[in-house]
Short mmCIF file of C-alpha atoms and ligand atoms in Angstrom, two decimals:
data_model
loop_
_atom_site.label_atom_id
_atom_site.label_comp_id
_atom_site.label_asym_id
_atom_site.label_seq_id
_atom_site.Cartn_x
_atom_site.Cartn_y
_atom_site.Cartn_z
CA MET A 25 -3.99 -0.63 20.11
CA ARG A 26 -0.82 0.88 18.75
CA THR A 27 0.92 0.35 15.43
CA GLN A 28 3.33 2.18 13.16
CA VAL A 29 1.08 2.40 10.09
CA ALA A 30 -2.72 2.13 10.16
CA ILE A 31 -3.93 1.11 6.72
CA ILE A 32 -7.55 1.85 5.85
CA GLY A 33 -8.94 -0.61 3.28
CA ALA A 34 -8.10 -4.23 2.41
CA GLY A 35 -8.26 -3.90 -1.36
CA PRO A 36 -5.16 -4.54 -3.46
CA SER A 37 -3.56 -1.22 -2.36
CA GLY A 38 -3.95 -1.81 1.37
CA LEU A 39 -2.96 -5.47 1.24
CA LEU A 40 0.10 -4.90 -0.93
CA LEU A 41 1.21 -1.97 1.22
CA GLY A 42 0.79 -4.13 4.32
CA GLN A 43 3.01 -6.77 2.79
CA LEU A 44 5.68 -4.30 1.65
CA LEU A 45 5.82 -2.73 5.11
CA HIS A 46 5.92 -6.14 6.76
CA LYS A 47 8.94 -7.04 4.61
CA ALA A 48 10.65 -3.88 5.86
CA GLY A 49 9.89 -4.84 9.46
CA ILE A 50 7.29 -2.10 9.92
CA ASP A 51 4.25 -2.93 12.02
CA ASN A 52 0.86 -2.26 10.45
CA ILE A 53 -2.83 -2.92 11.01
CA ILE A 54 -5.44 -2.98 8.24
CA VAL A 55 -8.96 -1.78 9.00
CA GLU A 56 -11.59 -2.79 6.41
CA ARG A 57 -15.29 -2.02 6.52
CA GLN A 58 -16.42 -5.11 4.61
CA SER A 59 -15.88 -8.82 5.23
CA GLY A 60 -13.03 -10.65 3.52
CA ASP A 61 -15.51 -12.61 1.39
CA TYR A 62 -17.20 -9.44 0.24
CA VAL A 63 -13.85 -7.97 -0.84
CA LEU A 64 -13.08 -11.15 -2.78
CA GLY A 65 -16.48 -11.10 -4.46
CA ARG A 66 -15.75 -7.89 -6.39
CA ILE A 67 -14.81 -8.60 -9.99
CA ARG A 68 -12.41 -6.17 -11.56
CA ALA A 69 -9.78 -5.91 -14.28
CA GLY A 70 -7.09 -8.48 -14.73
CA VAL A 71 -4.06 -7.25 -16.65
CA LEU A 72 -0.85 -6.84 -14.64
CA GLU A 73 2.08 -4.79 -15.83
CA GLN A 74 5.53 -6.12 -15.17
CA VAL A 75 6.07 -3.59 -12.35
CA THR A 76 3.07 -5.14 -10.60
CA THR A 77 4.15 -8.74 -11.10
CA ASP A 78 7.63 -7.75 -9.90
CA LEU A 79 6.10 -6.27 -6.74
CA MET A 80 4.08 -9.42 -6.11
CA LEU A 81 7.30 -11.42 -6.40
CA GLU A 82 9.17 -8.96 -4.19
CA VAL A 83 6.72 -9.54 -1.35
CA GLY A 84 6.79 -13.29 -1.89
CA VAL A 85 3.24 -13.81 -3.17
CA GLY A 86 3.96 -14.52 -6.81
CA GLU A 87 3.88 -18.30 -6.82
CA ARG A 88 0.32 -18.89 -8.01
CA MET A 89 0.50 -15.91 -10.34
CA LEU A 90 3.53 -17.44 -12.06
CA LYS A 91 1.72 -20.75 -12.38
CA GLU A 92 -1.76 -19.62 -13.37
CA GLY A 93 -1.24 -16.14 -14.83
CA LEU A 94 -1.22 -15.93 -18.60
CA PRO A 95 1.68 -13.97 -20.11
CA HIS A 96 0.52 -11.96 -23.12
CA GLY A 97 3.00 -10.60 -25.65
CA GLY A 98 0.42 -8.60 -27.58
CA PHE A 99 -3.21 -7.66 -28.09
CA ASP A 100 -5.48 -6.89 -31.02
CA MET A 101 -7.19 -3.66 -31.93
CA LEU A 102 -10.22 -4.09 -34.15
CA PHE A 103 -11.55 -1.08 -36.04
CA ASP A 104 -13.09 -0.48 -39.45
CA GLY A 105 -13.78 -4.21 -39.60
CA ALA A 106 -10.11 -5.30 -39.46
CA ARG A 107 -7.93 -6.56 -36.62
CA HIS A 108 -4.40 -5.26 -36.04
CA ARG A 109 -2.00 -6.78 -33.52
CA ILE A 110 0.02 -4.61 -31.18
CA ASP A 111 3.11 -6.75 -30.70
CA LEU A 112 4.01 -5.63 -27.19
CA GLU A 113 7.16 -7.72 -26.99
CA ALA A 114 8.63 -6.57 -30.28
CA LEU A 115 7.69 -2.94 -29.72
CA THR A 116 8.96 -2.63 -26.13
CA GLY A 117 12.13 -4.71 -26.14
CA GLY A 118 10.56 -7.87 -24.74
CA LYS A 119 7.99 -6.64 -22.24
CA ARG A 120 4.76 -8.51 -21.67
CA VAL A 121 1.72 -8.22 -19.44
CA THR A 122 0.19 -10.96 -17.30
CA VAL A 123 -3.51 -11.75 -17.32
CA TYR A 124 -4.37 -12.62 -13.72
CA GLY A 125 -7.59 -11.44 -12.11
CA GLN A 126 -7.60 -8.81 -9.39
CA THR A 127 -9.63 -11.24 -7.28
CA GLU A 128 -6.70 -13.67 -7.40
CA VAL A 129 -4.19 -10.93 -6.56
CA THR A 130 -6.32 -10.00 -3.56
CA ARG A 131 -6.73 -13.61 -2.44
CA ASP A 132 -2.96 -14.27 -2.63
CA LEU A 133 -2.20 -11.13 -0.63
CA MET A 134 -4.84 -11.97 1.99
CA GLU A 135 -3.45 -15.46 2.45
CA ALA A 136 0.11 -14.18 2.73
CA ARG A 137 -0.97 -11.65 5.36
CA GLU A 138 -2.72 -14.30 7.37
CA LYS A 139 0.41 -16.45 7.27
CA VAL A 140 2.66 -13.73 8.63
CA GLY A 141 0.14 -12.97 11.34
CA ARG A 142 -0.34 -9.22 10.86
CA THR A 143 -3.71 -7.93 12.08
CA THR A 144 -6.59 -7.18 9.71
CA VAL A 145 -9.83 -5.95 11.24
CA TYR A 146 -12.72 -6.79 8.91
CA GLU A 147 -16.27 -5.45 9.25
CA ALA A 148 -15.11 -2.32 11.04
CA ALA A 149 -17.95 0.21 11.14
CA ASN A 150 -17.77 4.01 11.27
CA VAL A 151 -14.03 4.22 10.64
CA GLN A 152 -12.64 7.67 11.40
CA VAL A 153 -9.20 9.14 10.78
CA LEU A 154 -8.14 11.76 13.34
CA ASP A 155 -5.23 14.08 14.18
CA TYR A 156 -3.28 13.22 11.03
CA ASP A 157 -2.00 16.79 10.97
CA THR A 158 -0.11 16.03 14.20
CA ALA A 159 2.66 13.53 15.03
CA LYS A 160 0.08 11.30 16.77
CA PRO A 161 -2.64 10.29 14.34
CA ARG A 162 -5.47 8.01 15.46
CA VAL A 163 -7.99 5.77 13.81
CA THR A 164 -11.24 4.83 15.51
CA TYR A 165 -13.83 2.26 14.47
CA GLU A 166 -16.73 0.33 15.88
CA LYS A 167 -16.94 -3.42 16.08
CA ASP A 168 -19.02 -5.81 18.17
CA GLY A 169 -20.75 -2.88 19.85
CA GLN A 170 -17.50 -1.28 21.03
CA THR A 171 -15.44 1.66 19.87
CA HIS A 172 -11.76 0.86 19.28
CA THR A 173 -8.83 3.25 18.88
CA ILE A 174 -5.57 2.66 17.01
CA GLU A 175 -2.71 5.02 17.75
CA CYS A 176 -0.16 5.20 14.96
CA ASP A 177 2.61 7.19 13.27
CA PHE A 178 1.01 7.23 9.83
CA ILE A 179 -2.35 6.59 8.19
CA ALA A 180 -2.47 5.08 4.70
CA GLY A 181 -5.75 5.85 2.95
CA CYS A 182 -6.17 2.77 0.75
CA ASP A 183 -9.94 2.88 1.04
CA GLY A 184 -10.96 3.31 -2.57
CA PHE A 185 -13.01 5.96 -4.33
CA HIS A 186 -15.81 5.98 -1.73
CA GLY A 187 -13.51 5.83 1.28
CA VAL A 188 -13.37 7.93 4.42
CA CYS A 189 -9.79 9.25 4.17
CA ARG A 190 -10.15 11.58 1.19
CA ALA A 191 -13.58 12.62 2.47
CA SER A 192 -12.05 13.66 5.82
CA VAL A 193 -9.74 16.25 4.30
CA PRO A 194 -11.00 19.87 4.56
CA ARG A 195 -12.31 20.94 1.14
CA GLY A 196 -9.91 23.87 0.97
CA ALA A 197 -6.88 21.58 1.28
CA ILE A 198 -7.63 19.37 -1.71
CA ARG A 199 -8.20 19.75 -5.45
CA GLU A 200 -10.15 17.22 -7.46
CA PHE A 201 -10.03 16.83 -11.23
CA GLU A 202 -12.82 14.79 -12.74
CA LYS A 203 -14.35 13.69 -16.01
CA VAL A 204 -17.34 11.36 -16.14
CA TYR A 205 -17.90 9.62 -19.47
CA PRO A 206 -21.38 9.47 -21.02
CA PHE A 207 -21.53 5.65 -21.08
CA GLY A 208 -20.74 2.58 -19.01
CA TRP A 209 -19.21 -0.87 -19.48
CA LEU A 210 -21.47 -3.86 -19.19
CA GLY A 211 -19.22 -6.77 -18.16
CA MET A 212 -19.98 -10.47 -18.28
CA LEU A 213 -17.93 -13.38 -16.96
CA ALA A 214 -18.52 -16.84 -18.48
CA ASP A 215 -17.02 -20.29 -18.26
CA THR A 216 -16.39 -20.46 -21.97
CA PRO A 217 -13.05 -20.58 -23.78
CA PRO A 218 -11.92 -17.05 -24.76
CA VAL A 219 -12.66 -16.11 -28.36
CA HIS A 220 -8.96 -15.35 -28.95
CA HIS A 221 -5.73 -16.23 -27.14
CA GLU A 222 -5.03 -12.51 -26.57
CA LEU A 223 -7.27 -9.55 -25.75
CA ILE A 224 -9.24 -7.77 -28.48
CA TYR A 225 -10.11 -4.07 -28.02
CA VAL A 226 -12.95 -3.29 -30.41
CA ARG A 227 -14.09 0.00 -31.89
CA SER A 228 -17.29 -0.52 -33.85
CA GLU A 229 -20.14 1.64 -35.05
CA ARG A 230 -22.29 -0.04 -32.42
CA GLY A 231 -19.87 0.95 -29.65
CA PHE A 232 -16.76 -0.34 -27.92
CA ALA A 233 -16.29 -3.96 -26.90
CA LEU A 234 -13.50 -5.85 -25.16
CA CYS A 235 -12.75 -9.56 -25.28
CA SER A 236 -10.71 -10.46 -22.23
CA GLN A 237 -10.17 -13.60 -20.20
CA ARG A 238 -9.27 -15.04 -16.82
CA SER A 239 -7.98 -18.45 -17.98
CA HIS A 240 -8.13 -20.79 -20.96
CA THR A 241 -11.65 -21.73 -19.91
CA ARG A 242 -13.03 -18.50 -18.48
CA SER A 243 -13.73 -15.39 -20.51
CA ARG A 244 -14.56 -11.84 -19.57
CA TYR A 245 -16.30 -9.60 -22.10
CA TYR A 246 -17.41 -5.97 -22.00
CA LEU A 247 -19.79 -3.84 -24.06
CA GLN A 248 -20.12 -0.06 -24.13
CA VAL A 249 -23.72 0.68 -23.07
CA PRO A 250 -25.71 3.84 -22.33
CA LEU A 251 -25.66 4.82 -18.66
CA THR A 252 -29.43 4.52 -18.64
CA ASP A 253 -29.28 0.75 -19.34
CA LYS A 254 -30.25 -1.57 -16.50
CA VAL A 255 -28.22 -4.73 -16.08
CA GLU A 256 -31.42 -6.77 -15.48
CA ALA A 257 -32.58 -5.85 -18.97
CA TRP A 258 -29.55 -7.59 -20.52
CA SER A 259 -30.17 -11.33 -20.91
CA ASP A 260 -27.18 -13.56 -21.64
CA ASP A 261 -28.45 -14.02 -25.18
CA ALA A 262 -28.81 -10.30 -25.73
CA PHE A 263 -25.21 -9.85 -24.51
CA TRP A 264 -23.77 -12.51 -26.81
CA ASN A 265 -25.76 -11.24 -29.80
CA GLU A 266 -24.59 -7.68 -29.31
CA LEU A 267 -20.99 -8.76 -28.80
CA ARG A 268 -21.10 -10.82 -32.00
CA LEU A 269 -22.35 -7.80 -33.94
CA ARG A 270 -19.36 -5.74 -32.76
CA LEU A 271 -16.74 -8.36 -33.70
CA ASP A 272 -15.12 -9.14 -37.05
CA PRO A 273 -16.63 -12.11 -38.92
CA GLU A 274 -13.82 -14.50 -37.95
CA ALA A 275 -14.06 -13.76 -34.23
CA ALA A 276 -17.87 -13.71 -34.38
CA ALA A 277 -17.83 -17.20 -35.88
CA ARG A 278 -15.43 -18.48 -33.18
CA LEU A 279 -17.30 -16.99 -30.22
CA VAL A 280 -18.37 -19.70 -27.79
CA THR A 281 -21.36 -18.68 -25.70
CA GLY A 282 -22.66 -20.02 -22.39
CA PRO A 283 -24.40 -18.93 -19.22
CA GLY A 284 -23.12 -15.68 -17.71
CA LEU A 285 -21.67 -16.11 -14.21
CA GLU A 286 -21.88 -12.43 -13.37
CA LYS A 287 -23.03 -9.29 -15.11
CA SER A 288 -22.62 -5.69 -13.99
CA ILE A 289 -22.50 -2.16 -15.39
CA ALA A 290 -19.67 0.13 -14.33
CA PRO A 291 -19.49 3.86 -15.03
CA LEU A 292 -16.29 5.29 -16.52
CA ARG A 293 -14.47 8.11 -14.85
CA SER A 294 -11.13 9.93 -14.93
CA PHE A 295 -10.40 11.40 -11.51
CA VAL A 296 -7.31 12.70 -9.71
CA THR A 297 -6.89 14.23 -6.26
CA GLU A 298 -4.06 16.64 -5.52
CA PRO A 299 -2.12 16.39 -3.27
CA LEU A 300 -1.97 12.82 -1.98
CA ARG A 301 -0.40 13.68 1.37
CA PHE A 302 -2.04 15.51 4.26
CA GLY A 303 0.39 15.69 7.16
CA ARG A 304 0.73 12.10 8.32
CA MET A 305 -2.01 10.69 6.09
CA PHE A 306 -1.41 9.50 2.54
CA LEU A 307 -3.86 8.48 -0.17
CA ALA A 308 -3.00 5.54 -2.43
CA GLY A 309 -4.86 3.64 -5.17
CA ASP A 310 -8.49 4.40 -5.98
CA ALA A 311 -8.73 6.68 -2.92
CA GLY A 312 -6.62 9.18 -4.84
CA HIS A 313 -7.41 8.54 -8.48
CA ILE A 314 -9.63 6.63 -10.89
CA VAL A 315 -8.93 5.74 -14.50
CA PRO A 316 -11.45 4.46 -17.02
CA PRO A 317 -10.74 0.73 -17.46
CA THR A 318 -9.63 0.96 -21.11
CA GLY A 319 -5.99 -0.08 -20.77
CA ALA A 320 -6.39 -1.69 -17.33
CA LYS A 321 -4.24 0.80 -15.46
CA GLY A 322 -6.20 0.97 -12.14
CA LEU A 323 -4.62 -1.90 -10.27
CA ASN A 324 -1.17 -1.19 -11.69
CA LEU A 325 -1.26 2.42 -10.55
CA ALA A 326 -2.41 1.32 -7.11
CA ALA A 327 0.57 -1.04 -6.93
CA THR A 328 3.11 1.64 -7.83
CA ASP A 329 1.56 4.15 -5.40
CA VAL A 330 2.05 1.77 -2.50
CA LYS A 331 5.56 0.91 -3.66
CA TYR A 332 6.47 4.61 -3.49
CA LEU A 333 4.69 4.92 -0.15
CA SER A 334 6.37 1.94 1.46
CA THR A 335 9.76 3.20 0.26
CA ALA A 336 9.05 6.64 1.76
CA ILE A 337 7.88 5.24 5.10
CA THR A 338 10.78 2.79 5.27
CA GLU A 339 13.22 5.69 4.71
CA PHE A 340 11.52 7.56 7.53
CA TYR A 341 12.13 4.75 10.03
CA GLN A 342 15.47 3.43 8.80
CA GLU A 343 17.23 6.64 7.79
CA ARG A 344 15.31 9.15 9.92
CA SER A 345 14.66 11.02 6.66
CA GLU A 346 11.43 12.77 5.71
CA ALA A 347 12.54 13.34 2.10
CA GLY A 348 10.55 10.33 0.88
CA ILE A 349 7.30 11.28 2.55
CA ASP A 350 7.75 14.90 1.49
CA GLY A 351 8.17 13.81 -2.13
CA TYR A 352 5.48 11.09 -2.14
CA SER A 353 2.67 13.12 -3.60
CA GLU A 354 4.63 14.70 -6.43
CA ARG A 355 6.35 11.47 -7.37
CA CYS A 356 3.09 9.53 -7.51
CA LEU A 357 1.16 12.22 -9.32
CA LYS A 358 3.65 12.28 -12.20
CA ARG A 359 3.06 8.62 -12.84
CA ILE A 360 -0.67 8.91 -12.21
CA TRP A 361 -1.16 11.70 -14.74
CA ARG A 362 0.72 9.73 -17.38
CA ALA A 363 -1.56 6.75 -16.87
CA GLU A 364 -4.61 9.04 -16.70
CA ARG A 365 -3.61 10.51 -20.05
CA PHE A 366 -3.24 7.12 -21.69
CA SER A 367 -6.50 5.75 -20.27
CA TRP A 368 -8.40 8.90 -21.28
CA TRP A 369 -6.90 8.85 -24.76
CA PHE A 370 -7.52 5.12 -25.28
CA THR A 371 -11.09 5.51 -24.04
CA GLY A 372 -11.64 8.52 -26.28
CA ILE A 373 -10.45 6.84 -29.41
CA MET A 374 -12.18 3.49 -28.96
CA HIS A 375 -15.69 4.50 -27.82
CA ASN A 376 -18.69 6.03 -29.55
CA PHE A 377 -19.56 9.57 -28.58
CA PRO A 378 -22.79 10.01 -30.56
CA GLU A 379 -23.45 13.45 -29.09
CA ASP A 380 -20.21 14.70 -30.67
CA GLY A 381 -21.53 14.11 -34.19
CA PRO A 382 -20.23 12.01 -37.10
CA ILE A 383 -17.07 14.04 -37.62
CA VAL A 384 -15.59 12.70 -34.37
CA ALA A 385 -16.07 9.11 -35.45
CA LYS A 386 -14.28 9.88 -38.72
CA LEU A 387 -11.41 11.57 -36.90
CA GLN A 388 -11.07 8.64 -34.48
CA GLN A 389 -10.92 6.30 -37.45
CA ALA A 390 -8.25 8.41 -39.15
CA GLU A 391 -6.15 8.59 -35.98
CA LEU A 392 -6.31 4.83 -35.44
CA ASP A 393 -5.47 4.23 -39.08
CA TYR A 394 -2.45 6.53 -38.81
CA LEU A 395 -1.20 5.05 -35.53
CA ILE A 396 -1.51 1.47 -36.60
CA HIS A 397 0.41 2.07 -39.82
CA SER A 398 3.19 4.00 -38.11
CA GLU A 399 5.84 2.13 -36.16
CA HIS A 400 6.05 5.12 -33.80
CA GLY A 401 2.29 4.99 -33.37
CA ARG A 402 2.27 1.32 -32.45
CA ARG A 403 5.24 1.82 -30.16
CA THR A 404 3.58 4.64 -28.25
CA ILE A 405 0.52 2.47 -27.63
CA ALA A 406 2.66 -0.50 -26.63
CA GLU A 407 4.98 1.31 -24.22
CA ASN A 408 2.04 2.83 -22.38
CA TYR A 409 0.11 -0.42 -22.32
CA VAL A 410 2.93 -2.45 -20.76
CA GLY A 411 3.49 0.42 -18.32
CA LEU A 412 6.14 3.11 -18.27
CA PRO A 413 9.21 2.26 -16.16
CA LEU A 414 9.06 3.33 -12.50
CA ASN A 415 11.81 5.90 -13.03
CA PHE A 416 10.38 7.27 -16.30
CA GLY A 417 11.24 10.96 -16.64
CA GLU A 418 13.40 10.99 -13.49
CA SER A 419 16.63 11.69 -15.40
N1 APR B 80 -13.36 2.14 6.17
C1 APR B 80 -12.66 1.01 5.93
N2 APR B 80 -12.52 0.47 4.72
C2 APR B 80 -13.11 1.10 3.69
C3 APR B 80 -13.84 2.29 3.87
C4 APR B 80 -13.96 2.81 5.18
N3 APR B 80 -14.65 3.92 5.41
N4 APR B 80 -14.30 2.69 2.67
C5 APR B 80 -13.87 1.79 1.77
N5 APR B 80 -13.16 0.81 2.38
C6 APR B 80 -12.54 -0.37 1.77
C7 APR B 80 -13.41 -0.99 0.69
O1 APR B 80 -14.41 -1.85 1.24
C8 APR B 80 -12.39 -1.74 -0.13
O2 APR B 80 -12.21 -3.06 0.31
O3 APR B 80 -11.37 0.00 1.09
C9 APR B 80 -11.09 -0.95 0.07
C10 APR B 80 -10.66 -0.23 -1.19
O4 APR B 80 -10.35 -1.18 -2.17
P1 APR B 80 -10.46 -0.88 -3.74
O5 APR B 80 -11.70 -0.12 -4.02
O6 APR B 80 -10.24 -2.15 -4.44
O7 APR B 80 -9.26 0.15 -4.02
P2 APR B 80 -7.70 -0.13 -4.11
O8 APR B 80 -7.23 -1.11 -3.09
O9 APR B 80 -7.06 1.21 -4.19
O10 APR B 80 -7.52 -0.89 -5.46
C11 APR B 80 -7.40 -0.27 -6.68
O11 APR B 80 -9.02 -1.78 -7.45
O12 APR B 80 -10.98 -0.66 -7.83
C12 APR B 80 -9.93 -1.31 -8.42
O13 APR B 80 -9.67 -0.41 -10.55
C13 APR B 80 -9.21 -0.38 -9.27
O14 APR B 80 -7.78 -2.01 -9.90
C14 APR B 80 -7.87 -0.88 -9.10
C15 APR B 80 -7.74 -1.29 -7.71
C1 PHB B 81 -10.49 -7.41 -17.72
O1 PHB B 81 -10.04 -8.51 -18.04
O2 PHB B 81 -11.38 -7.30 -16.87
C2 PHB B 81 -9.95 -6.21 -18.39
C3 PHB B 81 -8.88 -6.32 -19.25
C4 PHB B 81 -8.38 -5.21 -19.90
C5 PHB B 81 -8.96 -3.99 -19.67
C6 PHB B 81 -10.03 -3.85 -18.79
C7 PHB B 81 -10.52 -4.96 -18.16
O3 PHB B 81 -8.47 -2.89 -20.34
#
């Protein structure tokens, strides 16, 4: 097989990139190691910045998102027993975010790809990326007992944190920056009406909590838990009881409980790879960086990476210019580090770090108290939360 761009991974990065390239008339094949159903079964964050919703619309897959997505003009921060609203719209000149699950984003992109008839190979085993330091890269994989080869001009590594692309790069050619946090998030999905019409980020003495949602009838909640906790040890009742204890009395009284549809514990990590380009192979999305989920930047960063990448590759074909691909890594990394900073900061201020001693909790409290009572403070939270503009800092 031959294509222009071989995309490894059918997560949001790979699927959105495929769609952007398709729009530009560039042939591409996606190679994914799991089945489509497996990919759709993964539950992840669900807050889209406007740059992401704009991209969905640009590639013509925004219809259901516009209908079912919930626009949010603000969110609450609860600390020291009191809730404070961050009025995103007022603080950012009218910007909002859209609550729409990553599963739905993925489903819409998969359906659109099927409609336009571009190839996706699911359940591809032993995927390997070869010769990407030459003008003739290749991808090989095994399926149905046979080895297949794709010849291409470029390889897009959209294969997530545990993917093969980053792992294939010689250790001396790559630098990794990493911080692993000493706790995880226990998430639960439930068919119960959300406790509040907007999200509530909670800092409590018992640990962080987050009240999120997928629709008016489906809620998504998270609790900070020790990494040693086992998800099986958390009954639904134990989850609801602990959540109630971390909420303010009004929210606790309004909380509607019900059977959990899914529960899982995710570790929290800040991670960045430099560079993101290795000859004719590029990393995008979780393959190149991870943010802790506080602030929901993961999917949004993935979307802007692939926007930059599709622009660079399109320039290569249409204008015979390598300027875009040469600048890809630096351009992406600027935006990535800004989002890494915000996610790290937001995680640091909202979670318990018992090993750091009581002074840290007091300092966190004082910082939150200062920020929330300063218009500049609220604005800095808001402008990062809705997402910095694509051309931020590019005078
Ligand atoms: N070969 C082929 N496919 C692979 C391989 C491999 N060796 N390794 C991983 N994959 C696939 C995974 O099965 C997955 O479907 O790559 C895909 C990567 O998808 P994601 O992990 O969702 O990463 P990405 O598309 O970059 O999306 C980023 O998803 O993880 C969240 O928080 C993150 O919201 C962010 C977004
Ligand atoms: C979610 O709804 O899953 C979610 C929302 C906001 C976050 C993280 C996760 O910051």
